[in-house]
Coordinates of C-alpha atoms in Angstrom, one line a residue:
M1 CA -52.9 -17.2 -65.3
K2 CA -53.8 -18.6 -68.7
R3 CA -56.1 -21.3 -68.5
D4 CA -54.6 -24.2 -69.5
I5 CA -57.0 -27.0 -71.0
R6 CA -54.9 -29.9 -69.7
I7 CA -56.2 -29.3 -66.8
D8 CA -59.0 -28.2 -67.4
F9 CA -60.2 -31.8 -68.5
L10 CA -58.5 -33.0 -65.0
K11 CA -61.5 -31.5 -63.4
G12 CA -63.5 -32.3 -65.6
I13 CA -62.6 -35.8 -64.6
M14 CA -62.1 -35.1 -60.8
I15 CA -66.0 -33.6 -60.6
Y16 CA -67.0 -36.0 -62.4
L17 CA -66.0 -38.8 -60.1
V18 CA -67.2 -36.8 -56.8
V19 CA -70.4 -37.0 -58.4
L20 CA -70.4 -40.6 -58.8
G21 CA -69.2 -41.2 -55.7
H22 CA -71.6 -39.8 -54.1
I23 CA -75.0 -41.1 -56.5
G24 CA -73.4 -45.3 -54.9
G25 CA -75.4 -47.6 -54.9
Y26 CA -72.7 -50.0 -56.5
S27 CA -70.2 -52.5 -54.9
P28 CA -68.4 -50.7 -52.2
D29 CA -64.9 -52.0 -53.5
I30 CA -65.4 -49.3 -56.4
R31 CA -66.2 -46.5 -54.6
K32 CA -62.8 -47.2 -52.7
L33 CA -60.6 -46.7 -55.6
I34 CA -62.7 -43.5 -56.3
Y35 CA -62.5 -42.1 -52.7
S36 CA -58.1 -43.0 -52.6
F37 CA -57.2 -40.4 -54.6
H38 CA -60.5 -37.7 -55.9
M39 CA -60.8 -35.8 -54.0
P40 CA -56.8 -35.3 -53.1
V41 CA -56.2 -34.2 -56.5
F42 CA -59.1 -31.9 -56.6
V43 CA -57.4 -29.9 -53.7
F44 CA -54.1 -29.9 -55.0
L45 CA -55.4 -28.6 -58.0
S46 CA -57.8 -26.0 -55.6
G47 CA -54.2 -24.8 -54.6
W48 CA -52.7 -25.0 -57.4
L49 CA -55.2 -22.9 -58.7
T50 CA -54.8 -20.6 -56.1
S51 CA -53.6 -17.0 -57.0
F52 CA -51.7 -14.8 -55.3
N53 CA -51.4 -12.2 -57.4
R54 CA -55.0 -10.8 -56.0
T55 CA -55.3 -7.7 -53.8
R56 CA -56.4 -7.4 -50.0
G57 CA -59.6 -6.8 -51.8
E58 CA -59.9 -8.9 -54.4
Q59 CA -58.8 -11.4 -51.8
D60 CA -61.9 -10.2 -49.7
K61 CA -63.9 -10.1 -52.5
W62 CA -63.8 -13.6 -52.5
F63 CA -64.3 -14.6 -48.9
R64 CA -67.6 -13.0 -49.6
N65 CA -68.8 -14.0 -52.3
T66 CA -67.4 -18.2 -51.6
F67 CA -69.1 -17.2 -48.0
I68 CA -72.5 -16.2 -50.1
I69 CA -72.0 -19.0 -52.1
Y70 CA -71.7 -21.8 -49.3
V71 CA -74.5 -20.0 -47.2
A72 CA -76.9 -19.4 -49.9
A73 CA -76.5 -23.4 -51.3
Q74 CA -77.0 -24.3 -47.5
A75 CA -80.0 -22.8 -47.2
G76 CA -81.3 -24.1 -50.2
H77 CA -80.4 -27.6 -48.1
I78 CA -82.3 -26.5 -45.1
L79 CA -85.1 -25.4 -47.2
M80 CA -85.0 -29.2 -49.6
S81 CA -85.0 -30.9 -45.8
F82 CA -88.1 -29.0 -44.3
V83 CA -90.1 -29.7 -47.9
I84 CA -89.4 -33.0 -47.8
A85 CA -90.6 -33.6 -44.5
G86 CA -93.6 -31.8 -45.1
V87 CA -94.9 -34.2 -48.1
S88 CA -93.6 -36.9 -45.9
G89 CA -95.4 -36.5 -43.0
I90 CA -98.6 -35.6 -45.3
M91 CA -98.2 -38.9 -47.2
H92 CA -97.9 -41.1 -44.0
G93 CA -100.6 -38.3 -41.9
T94 CA -97.9 -37.8 -39.6
Q95 CA -96.0 -34.6 -38.4
P96 CA -93.1 -33.4 -40.6
D97 CA -90.1 -34.7 -38.4
V98 CA -88.7 -31.2 -38.9
S99 CA -85.6 -32.5 -35.5
F100 CA -82.8 -31.4 -38.2
L101 CA -84.0 -27.6 -37.5
S102 CA -81.1 -26.8 -34.9
C103 CA -78.2 -24.4 -34.0
R104 CA -75.7 -26.9 -35.4
L105 CA -76.8 -25.5 -38.9
L106 CA -74.8 -23.1 -37.8
I107 CA -72.0 -25.0 -37.3
V108 CA -72.3 -28.1 -39.6
P109 CA -72.2 -27.6 -42.8
E110 CA -74.6 -30.2 -45.1
P111 CA -72.3 -32.9 -45.9
I112 CA -72.0 -32.8 -49.5
L113 CA -70.6 -28.6 -48.8
W114 CA -68.0 -29.4 -46.8
Y115 CA -65.1 -28.6 -48.9
L116 CA -66.7 -24.5 -49.8
V117 CA -66.3 -24.1 -45.7
S118 CA -62.8 -25.7 -46.6
L119 CA -61.8 -23.7 -49.2
I120 CA -61.8 -20.9 -47.4
I121 CA -60.0 -22.1 -44.5
W122 CA -57.6 -23.1 -47.0
R123 CA -57.3 -20.4 -48.6
F124 CA -57.1 -17.7 -45.4
I125 CA -54.3 -19.5 -44.4
A126 CA -51.9 -19.2 -47.9
W127 CA -53.5 -15.6 -48.0
R128 CA -53.2 -14.7 -44.8
I129 CA -50.2 -16.5 -43.1
F130 CA -48.3 -18.1 -45.1
R131 CA -48.9 -15.2 -48.4
G132 CA -47.2 -17.0 -50.2
R133 CA -43.8 -17.2 -48.8
R134 CA -42.0 -20.7 -46.7
C135 CA -44.1 -23.3 -49.6
A136 CA -41.9 -25.7 -47.7
T137 CA -43.2 -24.3 -44.1
F138 CA -46.5 -24.7 -44.9
V139 CA -46.6 -28.0 -46.6
I140 CA -44.7 -29.6 -43.5
L141 CA -46.7 -28.1 -41.3
S142 CA -50.0 -28.8 -43.4
V143 CA -48.1 -32.3 -42.7
V144 CA -48.4 -32.0 -38.7
L145 CA -51.8 -30.7 -38.8
A146 CA -53.4 -33.4 -40.9
L147 CA -51.9 -35.9 -38.2
A148 CA -52.6 -34.4 -35.4
S149 CA -56.2 -33.1 -35.8
G150 CA -57.2 -36.1 -35.1
F151 CA -56.9 -36.3 -31.5
V152 CA -59.4 -33.3 -32.1
P153 CA -62.9 -34.4 -30.4
L154 CA -64.3 -32.5 -33.9
D155 CA -65.5 -33.9 -37.0
R156 CA -68.0 -32.0 -39.1
E157 CA -68.2 -29.1 -37.0
F158 CA -66.6 -26.2 -38.9
S159 CA -65.7 -29.0 -41.7
F160 CA -63.0 -29.7 -39.0
Q161 CA -61.6 -32.9 -39.9
R162 CA -61.5 -33.0 -43.5
T163 CA -60.1 -29.4 -43.4
F164 CA -56.7 -30.8 -42.4
A165 CA -57.0 -33.7 -43.1
F166 CA -57.0 -32.4 -46.9
L167 CA -54.4 -29.4 -46.1
P168 CA -51.4 -31.4 -47.0
F169 CA -52.9 -31.7 -50.6
F170 CA -53.7 -28.1 -51.0
A171 CA -50.1 -26.6 -49.5
M172 CA -48.2 -29.6 -51.8
G173 CA -51.0 -27.2 -55.1
V174 CA -49.8 -23.8 -53.1
A175 CA -45.9 -24.6 -53.6
F176 CA -45.9 -26.9 -57.1
R177 CA -47.6 -23.2 -57.9
K178 CA -44.9 -20.6 -56.2
E179 CA -42.3 -23.1 -57.1
N180 CA -42.9 -24.2 -60.5
L181 CA -42.7 -27.1 -59.8
M182 CA -45.2 -28.8 -62.5
P183 CA -42.6 -28.3 -65.8
R184 CA -41.2 -31.3 -63.8
L185 CA -43.6 -33.2 -62.8
Q186 CA -44.3 -32.9 -66.7
K187 CA -40.7 -34.2 -67.1
V188 CA -41.8 -37.7 -65.5
P189 CA -41.9 -40.4 -68.2
P190 CA -45.8 -41.1 -68.7
L191 CA -45.5 -45.4 -68.6
L192 CA -43.8 -44.7 -65.2
A193 CA -46.5 -42.3 -63.9
V194 CA -49.0 -44.5 -65.2
A195 CA -47.2 -48.0 -63.7
M196 CA -46.7 -46.1 -59.6
F197 CA -50.5 -44.6 -60.5
A198 CA -51.9 -48.2 -60.8
A199 CA -49.5 -49.7 -57.9
A200 CA -50.8 -47.3 -55.4
L201 CA -54.3 -48.1 -56.6
A202 CA -53.9 -51.2 -55.9
V203 CA -51.8 -50.8 -52.8
A204 CA -54.7 -48.4 -51.4
Y205 CA -57.2 -51.2 -52.8
L206 CA -55.6 -53.6 -50.3
L207 CA -55.6 -51.6 -47.8
P208 CA -58.5 -52.2 -45.2
W209 CA -59.7 -48.7 -44.8
N210 CA -60.8 -46.2 -47.0
Y211 CA -59.5 -42.4 -47.5
Q212 CA -61.3 -40.5 -45.7
P213 CA -60.5 -38.3 -42.4
K214 CA -61.3 -40.4 -39.6
V215 CA -63.3 -38.4 -37.0
H216 CA -61.2 -38.3 -32.9
Y217 CA -58.4 -41.0 -33.0
A218 CA -59.5 -43.8 -30.6
D219 CA -56.0 -44.4 -30.1
Y220 CA -52.4 -44.7 -32.4
E221 CA -53.9 -46.7 -34.2
G222 CA -55.5 -44.0 -36.0
L223 CA -52.5 -41.6 -36.5
A224 CA -50.3 -44.6 -38.5
I225 CA -53.6 -45.5 -40.5
R226 CA -53.9 -41.3 -41.7
A227 CA -50.5 -41.2 -42.1
V228 CA -50.1 -44.8 -44.7
Q229 CA -53.3 -42.9 -46.1
T230 CA -51.7 -39.9 -46.8
V231 CA -49.0 -41.0 -48.2
M232 CA -51.1 -43.0 -50.7
A233 CA -52.9 -40.0 -51.0
T234 CA -49.9 -38.0 -52.1
L235 CA -48.6 -41.0 -54.7
L236 CA -51.4 -40.8 -56.5
C237 CA -52.2 -37.6 -56.4
F238 CA -48.9 -36.7 -58.3
S239 CA -48.9 -39.8 -60.8
A240 CA -53.0 -39.0 -61.4
I241 CA -52.2 -35.1 -61.9
R242 CA -49.0 -36.2 -64.5
L243 CA -51.1 -38.5 -66.5
P244 CA -53.0 -35.3 -68.5
L245 CA -50.0 -33.4 -69.1
G246 CA -48.7 -34.2 -72.0
K247 CA -49.9 -32.8 -74.7
A248 CA -53.3 -32.0 -74.9
G249 CA -55.7 -33.8 -76.9
N250 CA -57.7 -32.1 -79.9
S251 CA -60.8 -35.0 -79.6
Y252 CA -64.3 -34.2 -79.0
L253 CA -64.4 -36.3 -75.9
Y254 CA -61.3 -34.6 -74.0
R255 CA -62.3 -30.7 -75.5
T256 CA -66.2 -32.2 -74.1
V257 CA -64.7 -33.4 -70.9
A258 CA -62.3 -30.4 -70.0
E259 CA -65.3 -27.8 -71.2
C260 CA -66.9 -29.6 -68.1
G261 CA -63.8 -28.5 -66.2
K262 CA -64.5 -25.0 -66.9
Y263 CA -68.4 -25.7 -64.7
T264 CA -67.0 -27.2 -61.7
L265 CA -68.4 -24.8 -59.1
W266 CA -72.4 -25.3 -61.0
I267 CA -71.6 -29.1 -60.9
Y268 CA -70.7 -29.7 -57.3
I269 CA -73.3 -26.9 -56.3
G270 CA -76.1 -28.5 -58.5
H271 CA -75.5 -32.1 -58.4
S272 CA -75.7 -32.1 -54.3
F273 CA -79.6 -30.8 -54.7
L274 CA -80.0 -33.5 -57.0
N275 CA -78.4 -36.2 -54.9
R276 CA -80.8 -35.1 -52.6
L277 CA -83.0 -36.6 -54.9
N278 CA -81.4 -39.6 -55.6
G279 CA -83.9 -42.5 -53.8
Y280 CA -86.5 -41.0 -55.3
I281 CA -84.6 -41.1 -58.6
V282 CA -84.2 -44.8 -58.4
A283 CA -87.5 -45.5 -57.3
A284 CA -88.9 -44.4 -60.2
L285 CA -86.6 -46.1 -62.5
K286 CA -87.8 -49.3 -60.2
I287 CA -91.5 -48.5 -61.4
L288 CA -90.6 -47.9 -64.9
M289 CA -88.1 -50.5 -64.9
P290 CA -89.7 -53.5 -62.3
D291 CA -85.6 -55.4 -63.3
F292 CA -84.1 -52.5 -62.7
D293 CA -80.8 -52.9 -60.7
M294 CA -78.2 -49.8 -59.5
N295 CA -75.0 -50.9 -60.5
I296 CA -71.4 -48.8 -61.7
V297 CA -73.0 -49.0 -65.2
W298 CA -76.3 -47.0 -64.6
A299 CA -74.5 -45.0 -61.4
A300 CA -72.5 -43.6 -64.5
V301 CA -75.1 -42.7 -66.8
L302 CA -77.2 -41.0 -63.9
A303 CA -73.2 -39.6 -63.1
L304 CA -73.2 -37.5 -66.8
I305 CA -77.0 -36.8 -66.5
Y306 CA -76.5 -34.9 -63.5
C307 CA -73.7 -33.1 -64.6
A308 CA -75.3 -32.0 -68.1
I309 CA -77.7 -30.4 -65.6
C310 CA -76.5 -28.8 -64.3
I311 CA -74.1 -27.6 -67.4
G312 CA -77.6 -27.3 -68.9
A313 CA -78.7 -24.9 -65.9
A314 CA -75.1 -22.8 -66.1
K315 CA -75.8 -22.0 -69.5
L316 CA -78.8 -20.9 -69.2
V317 CA -78.4 -18.8 -66.6
S318 CA -75.3 -16.8 -68.4
K319 CA -78.1 -16.5 -71.4
S320 CA -80.3 -14.8 -69.4
G321 CA -77.5 -12.4 -69.0
L322 CA -76.9 -12.6 -65.4
G323 CA -73.4 -12.9 -65.8
S324 CA -70.4 -15.3 -67.1
C325 CA -71.3 -18.8 -65.3
R326 CA -67.5 -20.5 -66.2
C327 CA -65.0 -21.0 -63.2
S328 CA -61.3 -20.3 -63.2
S329 CA -61.4 -23.5 -60.9
G330 CA -64.9 -24.2 -59.6
P331 CA -64.3 -24.9 -56.4
S332 CA -61.2 -24.4 -56.3
C333 CA -61.5 -20.5 -58.2
G334 CA -58.3 -19.2 -58.4

């Protein structure tokens, strides 16, 4: 599939919002708006960028490589936790707290790394079970599973709740690609897409819950909440995707954001480590600037810096001759 700069532009925006959302420290209302649509859009793109033209061997290679990336990143986070615990113990003259070292590390992904585990499961379902056929059935079944999964008493184990809560968006992305529905979405008038996005965002803001997979429903109210969240996120997802589907811009900003969208895997993995150091970075800023107070402006600047660091690292690795670091879709590699 020929690379579409408009999709890269959209991916660039979404991965920036992922980083910004993880930094936090600013108004929870702003984070609520970000979380109402940024992951549904990213998951949709993962489905849309899932190619069914790959051979069985190429699919197996993708599973193997993605699993290796996940294991390496998970191991990196465990090592970082161990180092931080050791340094903290030395500074405070106490024994390092290594309670995090348990067998749960084998089944519970580091919080930010859940996406890789979910993506492996989503693509296994798409490639091995549906195999690009019966898209309507895939979408309907994914919605049923998304609503029913909340009754299962699992949360982060194997990324269970997030995998199934976001599965409908992945299935819709697959359906849009297989049924060639993007041109139809492009026919929606831009002003209507803007109005729909603004209206859905306003409703999402007024709802008393953030769009995050709820752990094991306590009652049927949880089922109703997830159903409403899924509907609102779907409206936001489609309207957000429609907005950049017009004529691709040629401005420096547009091309820069699109370039960022080519390195989403590096930003996704890299910022997970930078985010672990975020508290120390903020503390250092407070020492340098006594009046420093984290807000959305500072968070936005830090998010830009984190993205730039990750892209710079990717380019350095590429220049070192270790191979190309660009990916067709980052965490959602086609």
